[in-house]
PDB file of C-alpha atoms in Angstrom:
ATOM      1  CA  UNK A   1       8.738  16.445 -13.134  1.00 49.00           C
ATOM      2  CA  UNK A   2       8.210  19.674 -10.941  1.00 54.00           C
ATOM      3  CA  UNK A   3       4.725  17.850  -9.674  1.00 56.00           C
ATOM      4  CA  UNK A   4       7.221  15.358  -7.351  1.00 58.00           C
ATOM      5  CA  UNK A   5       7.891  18.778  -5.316  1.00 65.00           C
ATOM      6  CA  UNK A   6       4.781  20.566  -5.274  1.00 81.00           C
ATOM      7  CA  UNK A   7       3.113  19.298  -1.344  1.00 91.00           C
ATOM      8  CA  UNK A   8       4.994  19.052   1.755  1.00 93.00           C
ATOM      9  CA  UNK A   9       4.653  15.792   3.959  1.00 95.00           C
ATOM     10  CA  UNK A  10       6.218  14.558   6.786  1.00 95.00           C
ATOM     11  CA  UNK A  11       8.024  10.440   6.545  1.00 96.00           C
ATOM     12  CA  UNK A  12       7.728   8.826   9.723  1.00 96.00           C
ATOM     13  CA  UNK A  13       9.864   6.188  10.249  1.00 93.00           C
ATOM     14  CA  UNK A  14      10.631   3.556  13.502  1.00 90.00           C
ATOM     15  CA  UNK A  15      13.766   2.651  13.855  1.00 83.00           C
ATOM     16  CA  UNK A  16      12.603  -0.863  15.481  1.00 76.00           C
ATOM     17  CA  UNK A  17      12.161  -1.525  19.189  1.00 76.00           C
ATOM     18  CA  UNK A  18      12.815  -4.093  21.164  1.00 77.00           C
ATOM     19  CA  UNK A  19      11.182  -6.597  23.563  1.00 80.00           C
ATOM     20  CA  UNK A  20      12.284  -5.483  27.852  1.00 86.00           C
ATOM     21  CA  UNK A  21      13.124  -7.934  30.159  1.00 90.00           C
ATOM     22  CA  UNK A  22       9.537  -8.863  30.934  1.00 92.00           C
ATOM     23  CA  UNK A  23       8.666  -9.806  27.052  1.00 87.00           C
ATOM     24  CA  UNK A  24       6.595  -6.497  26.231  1.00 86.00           C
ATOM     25  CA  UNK A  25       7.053  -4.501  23.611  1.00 78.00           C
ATOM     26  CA  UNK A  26       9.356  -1.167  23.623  1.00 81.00           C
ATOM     27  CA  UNK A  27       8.641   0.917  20.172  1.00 79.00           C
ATOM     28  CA  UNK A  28      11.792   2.738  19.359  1.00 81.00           C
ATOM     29  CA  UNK A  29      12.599   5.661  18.454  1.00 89.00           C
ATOM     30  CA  UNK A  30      10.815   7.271  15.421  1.00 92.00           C
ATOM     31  CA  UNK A  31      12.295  10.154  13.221  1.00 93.00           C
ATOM     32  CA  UNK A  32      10.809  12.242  11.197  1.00 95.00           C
ATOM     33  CA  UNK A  33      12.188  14.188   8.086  1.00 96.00           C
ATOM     34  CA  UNK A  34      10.142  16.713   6.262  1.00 95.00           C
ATOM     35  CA  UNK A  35       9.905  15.330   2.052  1.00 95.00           C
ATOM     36  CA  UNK A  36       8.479  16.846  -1.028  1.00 94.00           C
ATOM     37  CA  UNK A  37       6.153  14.990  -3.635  1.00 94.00           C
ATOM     38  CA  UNK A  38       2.244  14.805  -4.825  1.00 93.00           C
ATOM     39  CA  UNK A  39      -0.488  12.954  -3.424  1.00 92.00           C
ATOM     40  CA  UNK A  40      -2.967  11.152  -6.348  1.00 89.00           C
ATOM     41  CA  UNK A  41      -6.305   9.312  -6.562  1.00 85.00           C
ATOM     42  CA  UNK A  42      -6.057   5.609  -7.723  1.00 78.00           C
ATOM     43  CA  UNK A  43      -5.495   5.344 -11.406  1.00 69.00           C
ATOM     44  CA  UNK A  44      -5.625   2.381 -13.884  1.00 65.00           C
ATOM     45  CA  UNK A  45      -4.507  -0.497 -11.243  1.00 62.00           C
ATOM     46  CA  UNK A  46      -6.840  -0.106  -8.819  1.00 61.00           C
ATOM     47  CA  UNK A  47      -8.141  -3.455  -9.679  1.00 63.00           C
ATOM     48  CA  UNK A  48      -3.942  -5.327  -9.268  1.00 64.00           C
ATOM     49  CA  UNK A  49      -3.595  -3.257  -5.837  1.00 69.00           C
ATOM     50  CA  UNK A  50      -7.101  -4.561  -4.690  1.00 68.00           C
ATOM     51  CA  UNK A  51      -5.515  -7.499  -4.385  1.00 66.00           C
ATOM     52  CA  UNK A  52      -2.911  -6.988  -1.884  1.00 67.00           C
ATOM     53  CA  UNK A  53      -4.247  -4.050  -0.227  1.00 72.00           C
ATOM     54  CA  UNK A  54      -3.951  -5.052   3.751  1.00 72.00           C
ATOM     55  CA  UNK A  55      -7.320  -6.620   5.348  1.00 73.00           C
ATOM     56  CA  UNK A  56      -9.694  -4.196   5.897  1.00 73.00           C
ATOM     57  CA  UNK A  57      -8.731  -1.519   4.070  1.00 77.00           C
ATOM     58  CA  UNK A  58     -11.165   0.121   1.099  1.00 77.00           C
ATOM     59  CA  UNK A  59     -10.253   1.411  -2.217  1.00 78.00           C
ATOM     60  CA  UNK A  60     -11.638   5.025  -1.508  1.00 78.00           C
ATOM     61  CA  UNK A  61      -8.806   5.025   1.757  1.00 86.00           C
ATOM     62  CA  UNK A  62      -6.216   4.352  -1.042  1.00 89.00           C
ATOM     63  CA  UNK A  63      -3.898   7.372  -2.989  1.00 91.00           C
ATOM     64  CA  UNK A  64      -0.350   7.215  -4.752  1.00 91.00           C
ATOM     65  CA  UNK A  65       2.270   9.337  -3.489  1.00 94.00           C
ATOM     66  CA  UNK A  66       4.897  10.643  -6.179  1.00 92.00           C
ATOM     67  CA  UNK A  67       8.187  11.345  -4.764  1.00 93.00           C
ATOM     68  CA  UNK A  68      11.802  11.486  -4.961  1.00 90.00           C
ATOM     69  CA  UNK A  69      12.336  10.329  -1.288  1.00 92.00           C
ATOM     70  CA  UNK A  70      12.975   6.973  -0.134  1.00 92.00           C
ATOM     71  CA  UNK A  71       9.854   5.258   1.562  1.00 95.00           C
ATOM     72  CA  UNK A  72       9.914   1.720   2.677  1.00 94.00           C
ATOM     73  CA  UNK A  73       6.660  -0.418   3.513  1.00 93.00           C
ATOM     74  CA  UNK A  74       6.697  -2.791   6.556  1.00 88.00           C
ATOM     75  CA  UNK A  75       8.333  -6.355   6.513  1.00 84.00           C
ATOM     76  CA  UNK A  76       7.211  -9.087   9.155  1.00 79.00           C
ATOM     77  CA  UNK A  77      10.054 -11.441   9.054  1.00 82.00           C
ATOM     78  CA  UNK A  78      12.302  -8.947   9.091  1.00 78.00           C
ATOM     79  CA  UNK A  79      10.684  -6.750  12.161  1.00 75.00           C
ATOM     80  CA  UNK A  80      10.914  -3.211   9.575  1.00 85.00           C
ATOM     81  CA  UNK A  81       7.936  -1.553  10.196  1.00 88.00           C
ATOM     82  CA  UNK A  82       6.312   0.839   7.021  1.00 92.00           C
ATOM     83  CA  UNK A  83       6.546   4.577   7.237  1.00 95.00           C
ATOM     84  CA  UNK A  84       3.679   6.556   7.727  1.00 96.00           C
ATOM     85  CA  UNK A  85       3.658   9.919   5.706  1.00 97.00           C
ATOM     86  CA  UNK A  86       1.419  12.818   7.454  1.00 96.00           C
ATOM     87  CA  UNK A  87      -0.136  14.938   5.092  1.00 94.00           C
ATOM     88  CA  UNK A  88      -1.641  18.439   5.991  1.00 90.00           C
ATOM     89  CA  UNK A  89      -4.869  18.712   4.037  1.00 84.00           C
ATOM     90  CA  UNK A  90      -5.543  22.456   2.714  1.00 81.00           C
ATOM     91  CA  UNK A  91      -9.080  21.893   1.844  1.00 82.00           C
ATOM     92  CA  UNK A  92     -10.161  19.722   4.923  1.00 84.00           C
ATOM     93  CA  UNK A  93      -7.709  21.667   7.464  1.00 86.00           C
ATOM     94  CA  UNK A  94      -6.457  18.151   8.829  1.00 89.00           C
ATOM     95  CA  UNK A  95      -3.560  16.284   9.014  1.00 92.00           C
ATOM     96  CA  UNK A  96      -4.107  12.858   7.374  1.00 94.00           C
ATOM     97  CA  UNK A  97      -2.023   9.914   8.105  1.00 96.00           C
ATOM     98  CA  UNK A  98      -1.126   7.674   5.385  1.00 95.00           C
ATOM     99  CA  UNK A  99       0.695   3.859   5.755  1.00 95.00           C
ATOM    100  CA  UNK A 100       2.701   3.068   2.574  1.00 95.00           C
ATOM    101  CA  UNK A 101       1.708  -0.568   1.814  1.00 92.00           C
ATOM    102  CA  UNK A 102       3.546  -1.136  -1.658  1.00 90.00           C
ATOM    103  CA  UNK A 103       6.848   1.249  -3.817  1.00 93.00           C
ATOM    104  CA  UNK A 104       7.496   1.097  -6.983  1.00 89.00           C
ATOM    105  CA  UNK A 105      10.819   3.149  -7.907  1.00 87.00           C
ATOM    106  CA  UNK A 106      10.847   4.155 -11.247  1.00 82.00           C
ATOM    107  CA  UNK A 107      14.658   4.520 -12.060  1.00 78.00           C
ATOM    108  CA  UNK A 108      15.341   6.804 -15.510  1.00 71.00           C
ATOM    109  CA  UNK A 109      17.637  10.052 -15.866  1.00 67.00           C
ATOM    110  CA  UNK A 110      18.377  11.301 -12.545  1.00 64.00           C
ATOM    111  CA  UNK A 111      15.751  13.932 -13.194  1.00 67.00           C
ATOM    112  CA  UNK A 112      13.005  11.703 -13.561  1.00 69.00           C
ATOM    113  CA  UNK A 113      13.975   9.056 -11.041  1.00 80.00           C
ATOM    114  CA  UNK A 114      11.073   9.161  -7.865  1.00 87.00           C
ATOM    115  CA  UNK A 115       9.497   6.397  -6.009  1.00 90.00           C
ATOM    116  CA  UNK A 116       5.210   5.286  -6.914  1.00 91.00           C
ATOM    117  CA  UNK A 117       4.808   4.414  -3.406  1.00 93.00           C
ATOM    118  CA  UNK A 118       0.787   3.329  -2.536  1.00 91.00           C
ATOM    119  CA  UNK A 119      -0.398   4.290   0.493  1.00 94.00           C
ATOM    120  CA  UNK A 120      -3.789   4.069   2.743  1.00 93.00           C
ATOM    121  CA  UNK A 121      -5.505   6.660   4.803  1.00 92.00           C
ATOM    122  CA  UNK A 122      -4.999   5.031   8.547  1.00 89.00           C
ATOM    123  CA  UNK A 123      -6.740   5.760  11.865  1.00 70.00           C
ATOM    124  CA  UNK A 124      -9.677   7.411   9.317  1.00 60.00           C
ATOM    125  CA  UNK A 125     -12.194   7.784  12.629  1.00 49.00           C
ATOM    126  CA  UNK A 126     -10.016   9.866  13.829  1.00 47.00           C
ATOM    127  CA  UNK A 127      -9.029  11.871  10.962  1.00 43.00           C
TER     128      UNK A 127
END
């Protein structure tokens, strides 16, 4: 599985926030931590992730990142917000910003454990 450490991307994660004294918003702090893994076109279920892809997104914003890093999507009841993965683009020469929306770990022999996590391309206007 040497694909899962061929690109270079950057995981962006918040680690919350909070609301100040006069009810608005504070975004914490977020950290960033460089990870390995490769970045695919939709494959056979692009018809099952159509379903839950998050309002307004299109199938053609949508990729699968294979890695062996831990990547977490967002959760609304419990405040966790998803990472966003920044990808440098070789043959565009821009940085893409991706929101992970659903993971899938696949757990085997520690060599072939990695994470199917599905992302979308966010902000794309300003990509």
């Amino acid at each position: 599985m040497k694909a899962l450490n061929k690109q270079p991307f950057v995981r962006n994660r918040s680690e919350g926030g909070y609301y100040d004294i006069d009810g608005k918003w504070i975004d914490g702090d977020v950290v960033s931590v460089d990870i390995r893994g490769s970045l695919q076109p939709m494959g056979g279920l692009a018809q099952e992730i159509q379903r839950v892809l998050p309002e307004g997104i299109r199938m053609d914003d949508v990729r699968v990142l294979y890695t062996r890093s831990e990547v977490r999507t967002g959760n609304d009841r419990t405040g966790t917000e998803a990472d966003d993965i920044l990808y440098s683009n070789v043959l565009t020469g821009r940085d893409e910003v991706y929101e992970v929306f659903r993971v899938d770990p696949w757990v085997a022999l520690h060599r072939l454990s990695h994470f199917k996590a599905y992302v979308f391309l966010k902000d794309k206007d300003k990509v």
